[in-house]
Amino acid sequence: MSSPSPAPVPFPSTLLTDLRSAVGESHVLQGGDLGAYERDWRKRWHGRALAVVRPGSTAEVAAVLRACARHGTAVVPQGGNTGLVGGSVPDDSGTQILLNLGRLNRVRAIDAANLTMTVEAGCVLQAAQAAAEAAGLLLPLSLAAEGSCTLGGNLSTNAGGTQVLRYGNARELCLGLEVVTPQGEIWSGLSGLRKDNTGYDLRQLYIGSEGTLGIITAATLKLQPRPRAQLTAWAAVPDPEAAVALLGLAHQYLGAGLSGFELMGRFALGLVDKHYPQLRVPLWHDHPYCVLLENSDNEGEAHARARFEALLELALEQGCVSDAVVAENLGQAKNLWHIRESISLAQAEEGLNIKHDISLPVSAISPFCAETDALLQCEVPGVRLVNFGHLGDGNLHYNVQVPEHGDPKAFLREHEARINTLVFDAVTRHGGSISAEHGIGSLKAETLTHYKSPVALALMRRVKAALDPQNLMNPGRVLADPAPTQETP
Amino acid sequence: MSSPSPAPVPFPSTLLTDLRSAVGESHVLQGGDLGAYERDWRKRWHGRALAVVRPGSTAEVAAVLRACARHGTAVVPQGGNTGLVGGSVPDDSGTQILLNLGRLNRVRAIDAANLTMTVEAGCVLQAAQAAAEAAGLLLPLSLAAEGSCTLGGNLSTNAGGTQVLRYGNARELCLGLEVVTPQGEIWSGLSGLRKDNTGYDLRQLYIGSEGTLGIITAATLKLQPRPRAQLTAWAAVPDPEAAVALLGLAHQYLGAGLSGFELMGRFALGLVDKHYPQLRVPLWHDHPYCVLLENSDNEGEAHARARFEALLELALEQGCVSDAVVAENLGQAKNLWHIRESISLAQAEEGLNIKHDISLPVSAISPFCAETDALLQCEVPGVRLVNFGHLGDGNLHYNVQVPEHGDPKAFLREHEARINTLVFDAVTRHGGSISAEHGIGSLKAETLTHYKSPVALALMRRVKAALDPQNLMNPGRVLADPAPTQETP
């Protein structure tokens, strides 16, 4: 790879001709303001593209990739550009093609009897959810960015979200893929099959590989019957250990009905209370942690409520819950989820912070928190922890905020690297992962080389070299290489 | 690859020395009767090994593979040797090492709070189930061979079985793997994490690759709380279309409680009735198909029974069920499952037949059966269909038996190839798979080259070449190459 260079790069005219003939002149964007493509939504990453190319079909994607392969031009795929790890904007070199999949946005088919739908990569998650709902079914993938993220991005990053506990990550929801290889061949692997043991499961290679092995252009996804009732409860717990005990009880009592289990620390909820007092956060003030539980029931509300109450009574009796409320209606339930989803925004209102998207075996969460909370206080006395996340999946957003009245920018400058090392080392000691659901992108590609086993990294590099020998697909993402510039805070 | 040769192959003495020093002299078997290793349990495949090597630890497996890599010696891994596609016996050349994993049979750990267990590859499935049960938990993988098959084999073949509908295939049950690469390196990818987006999901490459990319030595598996009640019902349905309609209702009514949905054709049940009359097959005589349903309930038996009765009443009302019974007790339930599991045995009693392990989108099952049943009658008038399977997963064992009073051997000789083509072509037209849960092995490696897309095959070959450049790992399996001899019936 050439190193990033600020000098303007002359556009190879035959590549331009090839791209225009592949997708039509009006879908090859150059010059003008390309900021919406070249910068991520949080404005933390930016780059400069040789051109933005917007194909309208799988065949056009294939033609673009064949042209790029001929010219040795790197390609950065982009869906909704809502990723958090700098995976979908070009580097600074001005030599990379930004391949925006937004025009491939059709729902191709819904097969209600088979409980599947086939959608194109550029389809916005919320649009796919709505199409499933119109067919009386549920697409059980839900995350904060669902109004703008796309299915292609969701699959490329193996997105998680709030319903993983019951339905799995994006990986588990995908039965088949259509992919364009770096050489511009089309693999038509769309499939509505729940069982298919005919060789290596290629679909698994592309899911979660962040566009570094090929371009996902469409997918067949599993759907579910819509539950008849969805009830939400809010429970105060004394500590993470009690939350884990409550999770165990909830698994036993609700079985697969348990579709959400979110942990939220007092400081995190206090930030929501401070910045959005109208949300009226319940129970937070007098308890170290709160848990949000969701019960999706295929019988009805009365049954769901009875099960929830039996569970919470037992939990109160056993001492793993200190106090609890069950939402009386949909409005209350939505408000409870809204509180949970407002933590990130409240945190941003409070100022810059150091974010960690980690996972642990559920059994390691309590010892991890005890140990790491203490280590951080030693490192930076008074540091504040915004600890919350999908406890049911072992996934914490374990974020670190400057001590009160401190300067967030100075804090990040001075402490970010050491705090990351401290947290990731602790995660590793407890058998966890340094990226639970956000992926690697540019942000953690270098870090990954320190925390992933050398054998795994070597295997990954072999796979990459086998499928993308020219290293043209999103180079430097996942596996370290030159990357876009991260803005200094 | 050299072609199979009947001449004795001199044992390279340095390889022998290396293997003995890797695992100890007593675990390198040569000469004597190695039939239990060199022949599969159904006695349909046999081969001849240079030696049978039985390592006792992951480090020993690594030492064996390093020795084989140095000497360019091929390795055929073997678990319980219960596969159905000739994937776990050596070829006829006498040049391959048979690596039996039976001594790696420990349950390494159970983490009840995390709902996971870590087991070694040679652990028999039933022993792992028992260990989970002793911890009050459920390992939800269950198949006919569970008393002798091993977890390593289950994962290498992505085993299915009777609970896929609720819990997924072996792939979905596996959170992490320990693997020895063909170069003899150990990838320690054991993990109890439900979310981990740190690069390519290598575990998915090894699951279902039938030992052609490396040797799985241990795995971390998801466990489930044990359901409080498991109820079984038996429903007569007029045709496959009605069975699919019943499946849709069952999804809505039972949600994730629906843990089994098996279809059985009249002729299949008639064979059970004929050969095992003591099983007293219900409802089969007057109905074209029967369905076995299982409802796993986390509340209790009364609740499970009420839900089942509500479902079956509605189904009777809507006409998709003609008659139904719900097992009154565990004994009756076991007997119903026993009938289902006796179909293969009854079929064997009746004589040789042509087996197909296919899958289809659930919505395609009825048209596929109508079309293919008719095509087979044109091809061989009077041919008898043993049609049964895991309808909830779209998986049929669509087996073809000689017409009454015909000679099975002559039937197979004359018709097997054409009938396979007829069935596989129909499967392909309906978007299905020629191997749903049994895998490819030697049996279908050649066939796969006709039915898998050339792009997919090329991608698979690239992956194989990248991870096993010497082609030493179970060569010829999955991707066609010289293979063991199939016995002629």
Short mmCIF file of C-alpha atoms in Angstrom, two decimals, chain B residues 75-379:
data_model
loop_
_atom_site.label_atom_id
_atom_site.label_comp_id
_atom_site.label_asym_id
_atom_site.label_seq_id
_atom_site.Cartn_x
_atom_site.Cartn_y
_atom_site.Cartn_z
CA VAL B 75 -4.58 -37.12 7.72
CA VAL B 76 -8.15 -38.38 8.05
CA PRO B 77 -9.73 -37.29 11.32
CA GLN B 78 -12.26 -39.56 13.01
CA GLY B 79 -14.65 -39.11 15.92
CA GLY B 80 -17.40 -41.65 16.53
CA ASN B 81 -17.22 -42.83 12.92
CA THR B 82 -21.00 -42.55 12.64
CA GLY B 83 -21.13 -40.26 9.61
CA LEU B 84 -23.24 -41.19 6.62
CA VAL B 85 -21.16 -39.82 3.75
CA GLY B 86 -17.83 -41.62 3.95
CA GLY B 87 -15.99 -38.72 5.54
CA SER B 88 -14.13 -40.43 8.35
CA VAL B 89 -12.39 -43.49 6.91
CA PRO B 90 -9.13 -43.41 4.95
CA ASP B 91 -8.89 -44.06 1.23
CA ASP B 92 -7.53 -47.33 -0.19
CA SER B 93 -4.01 -46.09 -0.74
CA GLY B 94 -2.67 -47.13 2.66
CA THR B 95 -0.79 -43.82 2.76
CA GLN B 96 -3.09 -41.85 5.06
CA ILE B 97 -2.90 -41.45 8.81
CA LEU B 98 -6.19 -42.05 10.59
CA LEU B 99 -6.33 -39.58 13.47
CA ASN B 100 -8.82 -40.89 16.02
CA LEU B 101 -9.82 -38.25 18.56
CA GLY B 102 -11.44 -40.69 21.00
CA ARG B 103 -8.95 -40.08 23.81
CA LEU B 104 -9.68 -36.34 23.87
CA ASN B 105 -12.95 -36.89 25.66
CA ARG B 106 -13.03 -34.65 28.71
CA VAL B 107 -15.67 -32.16 29.70
CA ARG B 108 -13.24 -29.38 30.53
CA ALA B 109 -15.64 -26.96 32.21
CA ILE B 110 -19.27 -26.02 32.77
CA ASP B 111 -20.07 -22.35 33.45
CA ALA B 112 -23.67 -22.39 34.67
CA ALA B 113 -24.02 -18.60 35.00
CA ASN B 114 -22.78 -18.14 31.44
CA LEU B 115 -24.82 -21.12 30.17
CA THR B 116 -21.81 -22.70 28.48
CA MET B 117 -19.72 -25.86 28.59
CA THR B 118 -16.29 -26.60 27.14
CA VAL B 119 -15.77 -30.12 25.85
CA GLU B 120 -13.09 -31.95 23.94
CA ALA B 121 -13.66 -33.18 20.41
CA GLY B 122 -13.72 -36.89 21.29
CA CYS B 123 -16.39 -36.51 23.96
CA VAL B 124 -19.44 -38.60 23.05
CA LEU B 125 -22.51 -36.41 22.59
CA GLN B 126 -24.51 -38.37 25.16
CA ALA B 127 -21.77 -37.91 27.78
CA ALA B 128 -21.81 -34.16 27.15
CA GLN B 129 -25.62 -34.13 27.42
CA ALA B 130 -25.36 -35.99 30.72
CA ALA B 131 -22.78 -33.57 32.10
CA ALA B 132 -25.02 -30.62 31.20
CA GLU B 133 -28.00 -32.34 32.81
CA ALA B 134 -26.01 -32.97 35.98
CA ALA B 135 -25.50 -29.19 36.15
CA GLY B 136 -29.28 -28.68 35.75
CA LEU B 137 -28.90 -27.51 32.15
CA LEU B 138 -29.67 -28.68 28.63
CA LEU B 139 -27.26 -29.27 25.76
CA PRO B 140 -29.85 -29.01 22.99
CA LEU B 141 -28.19 -31.20 20.36
CA SER B 142 -29.86 -34.54 19.86
CA LEU B 143 -29.60 -37.06 17.06
CA ALA B 144 -30.00 -40.78 16.53
CA ALA B 145 -26.26 -41.51 16.85
CA GLU B 146 -25.85 -39.59 20.13
CA GLY B 147 -24.68 -42.67 22.01
CA SER B 148 -21.55 -42.96 19.87
CA CYS B 149 -21.04 -39.79 17.80
CA THR B 150 -18.61 -37.19 19.19
CA LEU B 151 -18.79 -33.43 19.52
CA GLY B 152 -15.84 -33.01 17.18
CA GLY B 153 -17.70 -34.92 14.49
CA ASN B 154 -20.93 -33.06 15.25
CA LEU B 155 -19.17 -29.74 14.71
CA SER B 156 -17.10 -30.85 11.72
CA THR B 157 -20.32 -31.89 9.98
CA ASN B 158 -22.54 -29.15 11.44
CA ALA B 159 -24.90 -31.84 12.72
CA GLY B 160 -28.65 -31.24 12.78
CA GLY B 161 -31.05 -33.58 14.51
CA THR B 162 -34.43 -33.20 16.12
CA GLN B 163 -34.12 -29.86 17.94
CA VAL B 164 -32.79 -27.60 15.20
CA LEU B 165 -36.14 -25.85 14.86
CA ARG B 166 -35.78 -24.37 18.32
CA TYR B 167 -32.05 -24.28 19.01
CA GLY B 168 -30.31 -24.38 15.61
CA ASN B 169 -27.71 -26.68 14.08
CA ALA B 170 -24.42 -27.54 15.78
CA ARG B 171 -23.05 -24.32 14.24
CA GLU B 172 -25.51 -22.19 16.21
CA LEU B 173 -24.64 -23.99 19.45
CA CYS B 174 -20.91 -23.31 19.23
CA LEU B 175 -19.39 -20.16 20.72
CA GLY B 176 -15.73 -21.02 20.39
CA LEU B 177 -13.25 -23.58 19.12
CA GLU B 178 -9.79 -24.89 19.73
CA VAL B 179 -8.29 -26.01 16.43
CA VAL B 180 -4.99 -27.48 15.29
CA THR B 181 -4.00 -26.18 11.86
CA PRO B 182 -2.55 -28.44 9.15
CA GLN B 183 0.82 -26.90 10.02
CA GLY B 184 0.45 -28.06 13.61
CA GLU B 185 -0.23 -24.71 15.23
CA ILE B 186 -2.87 -24.44 17.94
CA TRP B 187 -5.55 -21.77 17.57
CA SER B 188 -6.98 -21.26 21.06
CA GLY B 189 -10.33 -19.84 20.05
CA LEU B 190 -12.34 -21.23 22.94
CA SER B 191 -14.68 -18.49 24.04
CA GLY B 192 -17.81 -18.20 26.11
CA LEU B 193 -18.79 -14.97 24.37
CA ARG B 194 -22.11 -14.33 22.65
CA LYS B 195 -20.73 -11.23 20.96
CA ASP B 196 -17.24 -10.90 19.56
CA ASN B 197 -16.65 -8.83 16.44
CA THR B 198 -12.88 -8.93 16.28
CA GLY B 199 -12.23 -9.96 12.70
CA TYR B 200 -13.15 -12.90 10.54
CA ASP B 201 -15.18 -15.53 12.35
CA LEU B 202 -12.67 -18.36 11.92
CA ARG B 203 -14.78 -20.78 13.93
CA GLN B 204 -17.32 -20.79 11.13
CA LEU B 205 -14.69 -22.02 8.66
CA TYR B 206 -13.97 -25.15 10.66
CA ILE B 207 -17.59 -25.93 11.54
CA GLY B 208 -19.05 -27.97 8.71
CA SER B 209 -15.77 -28.30 6.79
CA GLU B 210 -15.50 -32.01 7.65
CA GLY B 211 -11.90 -31.94 8.80
CA THR B 212 -10.57 -30.58 5.52
CA LEU B 213 -9.13 -27.35 6.95
CA GLY B 214 -7.84 -28.37 10.38
CA ILE B 215 -8.66 -30.50 13.40
CA ILE B 216 -11.19 -29.31 15.98
CA THR B 217 -9.86 -30.42 19.38
CA ALA B 218 -12.33 -28.70 21.74
CA ALA B 219 -15.35 -26.41 21.70
CA THR B 220 -17.35 -24.10 23.93
CA LEU B 221 -21.05 -24.81 23.52
CA LYS B 222 -24.17 -22.88 24.49
CA LEU B 223 -26.42 -24.48 27.07
CA GLN B 224 -30.07 -23.77 27.86
CA PRO B 225 -32.20 -23.89 30.98
CA ARG B 226 -34.05 -27.21 31.05
CA PRO B 227 -37.72 -26.79 30.09
CA ARG B 228 -40.16 -27.65 32.91
CA ALA B 229 -42.35 -29.73 30.63
CA GLN B 230 -41.99 -31.35 27.24
CA LEU B 231 -45.22 -32.45 25.57
CA THR B 232 -45.58 -34.44 22.39
CA ALA B 233 -48.52 -34.53 19.99
CA TRP B 234 -49.27 -36.60 16.90
CA ALA B 235 -51.47 -35.15 14.18
CA ALA B 236 -52.78 -36.64 10.96
CA VAL B 237 -52.71 -34.23 8.01
CA PRO B 238 -54.13 -34.62 4.50
CA ASP B 239 -50.99 -33.55 2.61
CA PRO B 240 -47.66 -31.69 2.93
CA GLU B 241 -49.40 -28.36 2.26
CA ALA B 242 -51.57 -28.88 5.33
CA ALA B 243 -48.47 -29.83 7.32
CA VAL B 244 -46.88 -26.50 6.34
CA ALA B 245 -50.05 -24.65 7.36
CA LEU B 246 -49.96 -26.46 10.72
CA LEU B 247 -46.31 -25.44 11.12
CA GLY B 248 -47.28 -21.78 10.62
CA LEU B 249 -49.98 -22.05 13.29
CA ALA B 250 -47.60 -23.82 15.66
CA HIS B 251 -45.02 -21.03 15.25
CA GLN B 252 -47.68 -18.48 16.18
CA TYR B 253 -49.17 -20.43 19.07
CA LEU B 254 -46.11 -21.95 20.67
CA GLY B 255 -43.43 -19.45 19.65
CA ALA B 256 -40.06 -20.71 20.77
CA GLY B 257 -41.83 -23.50 22.66
CA LEU B 258 -42.09 -25.39 19.38
CA SER B 259 -39.04 -27.65 19.64
CA GLY B 260 -39.94 -30.42 17.19
CA PHE B 261 -41.98 -30.74 14.00
CA GLU B 262 -41.51 -34.00 12.10
CA LEU B 263 -43.36 -35.09 8.98
CA MET B 264 -43.87 -38.80 8.20
CA GLY B 265 -45.50 -40.22 5.08
CA ARG B 266 -47.96 -43.13 5.16
CA PHE B 267 -45.60 -45.59 3.48
CA ALA B 268 -42.81 -44.75 5.95
CA LEU B 269 -45.12 -45.30 8.93
CA GLY B 270 -46.50 -48.45 7.33
CA LEU B 271 -42.97 -49.88 7.28
CA VAL B 272 -42.65 -49.21 11.02
CA ASP B 273 -46.04 -50.82 11.59
CA LYS B 274 -45.00 -53.85 9.51
CA HIS B 275 -41.59 -54.43 11.07
CA TYR B 276 -42.26 -53.20 14.62
CA PRO B 277 -46.00 -53.81 15.22
CA GLN B 278 -45.46 -53.56 18.98
CA LEU B 279 -44.93 -49.79 18.57
CA ARG B 280 -48.63 -49.37 17.66
CA VAL B 281 -48.28 -46.46 15.23
CA PRO B 282 -51.31 -44.17 15.66
CA LEU B 283 -53.48 -42.70 12.89
CA TRP B 284 -51.19 -43.75 10.04
CA HIS B 285 -53.47 -46.06 8.12
CA ASP B 286 -56.19 -43.64 7.14
CA HIS B 287 -54.11 -40.54 6.48
CA PRO B 288 -51.48 -39.69 3.86
CA TYR B 289 -49.16 -37.99 6.38
CA CYS B 290 -48.68 -37.64 10.12
CA VAL B 291 -46.84 -34.94 12.04
CA LEU B 292 -45.08 -35.26 15.39
CA LEU B 293 -44.99 -31.98 17.35
CA GLU B 294 -43.05 -31.22 20.51
CA ASN B 295 -43.76 -28.31 22.84
CA SER B 296 -41.03 -27.42 25.36
CA ASP B 297 -42.52 -25.28 28.05
CA ASN B 298 -40.79 -23.30 30.76
CA GLU B 299 -43.92 -23.05 32.93
CA GLY B 300 -45.20 -26.56 33.39
CA GLU B 301 -47.22 -29.41 31.98
CA ALA B 302 -50.70 -27.94 32.49
CA HIS B 303 -49.72 -24.84 30.57
CA ALA B 304 -48.05 -26.83 27.81
CA ARG B 305 -51.14 -29.03 27.43
CA ALA B 306 -53.52 -26.07 27.29
CA ARG B 307 -51.44 -24.41 24.56
CA PHE B 308 -51.21 -27.65 22.58
CA GLU B 309 -54.96 -28.25 22.81
CA ALA B 310 -55.77 -24.71 21.71
CA LEU B 311 -53.43 -25.12 18.73
CA LEU B 312 -54.80 -28.48 17.66
CA GLU B 313 -58.43 -27.37 18.02
CA LEU B 314 -57.83 -24.43 15.75
CA ALA B 315 -55.94 -26.63 13.29
CA LEU B 316 -58.82 -29.13 13.19
CA GLU B 317 -61.24 -26.25 12.65
CA GLN B 318 -59.14 -24.87 9.79
CA GLY B 319 -58.84 -28.32 8.22
CA CYS B 320 -55.08 -28.59 8.22
CA VAL B 321 -55.33 -31.40 10.79
CA SER B 322 -57.68 -34.38 10.33
CA ASP B 323 -57.16 -36.03 13.70
CA ALA B 324 -54.74 -35.68 16.61
CA VAL B 325 -53.61 -37.08 19.94
CA VAL B 326 -51.52 -35.54 22.71
CA ALA B 327 -49.33 -37.94 24.67
CA GLU B 328 -50.73 -38.39 28.19
CA ASN B 329 -47.40 -39.09 29.83
CA LEU B 330 -43.68 -39.38 29.24
CA GLY B 331 -43.97 -43.04 28.27
CA GLN B 332 -46.40 -42.25 25.47
CA ALA B 333 -44.27 -39.34 24.32
CA LYS B 334 -41.17 -41.51 24.19
CA ASN B 335 -43.05 -44.10 22.18
CA LEU B 336 -44.12 -41.50 19.61
CA TRP B 337 -40.51 -40.37 19.20
CA HIS B 338 -39.44 -43.99 19.05
CA ILE B 339 -41.78 -44.53 16.11
CA ARG B 340 -40.27 -41.54 14.32
CA GLU B 341 -36.75 -42.79 14.97
CA SER B 342 -37.60 -46.33 13.86
CA ILE B 343 -38.34 -45.29 10.29
CA SER B 344 -34.71 -45.66 9.17
CA LEU B 345 -34.44 -49.08 10.81
CA ALA B 346 -37.76 -50.28 9.36
CA GLN B 347 -36.57 -49.10 5.98
CA ALA B 348 -33.36 -51.09 6.34
CA GLU B 349 -35.43 -54.17 7.29
CA GLU B 350 -37.40 -53.71 4.11
CA GLY B 351 -34.18 -53.70 2.08
CA LEU B 352 -31.75 -51.37 0.35
CA ASN B 353 -33.00 -48.01 -0.80
CA ILE B 354 -31.79 -44.76 -2.29
CA LYS B 355 -31.41 -42.13 0.40
CA HIS B 356 -31.67 -38.37 0.00
CA ASP B 357 -31.01 -35.88 2.76
CA ILE B 358 -32.41 -32.73 1.20
CA SER B 359 -33.70 -29.37 2.33
CA LEU B 360 -36.07 -26.88 0.78
CA PRO B 361 -37.63 -23.57 1.71
CA VAL B 362 -40.65 -24.65 3.77
CA SER B 363 -42.89 -22.91 1.22
CA ALA B 364 -41.48 -25.16 -1.56
CA ILE B 365 -42.04 -28.50 0.17
CA SER B 366 -45.55 -29.13 -1.07
CA PRO B 367 -44.87 -28.28 -4.75
CA PHE B 368 -41.56 -30.18 -4.62
CA CYS B 369 -43.24 -33.33 -3.29
CA ALA B 370 -46.10 -33.18 -5.80
CA GLU B 371 -43.75 -32.72 -8.72
CA THR B 372 -41.04 -35.15 -7.68
CA ASP B 373 -43.41 -37.91 -6.52
CA ALA B 374 -44.94 -37.80 -10.04
CA LEU B 375 -41.59 -37.72 -11.85
CA LEU B 376 -40.40 -40.76 -9.88
CA GLN B 377 -43.54 -42.72 -10.78
CA CYS B 378 -42.87 -41.95 -14.46
CA GLU B 379 -39.25 -43.05 -14.10
#
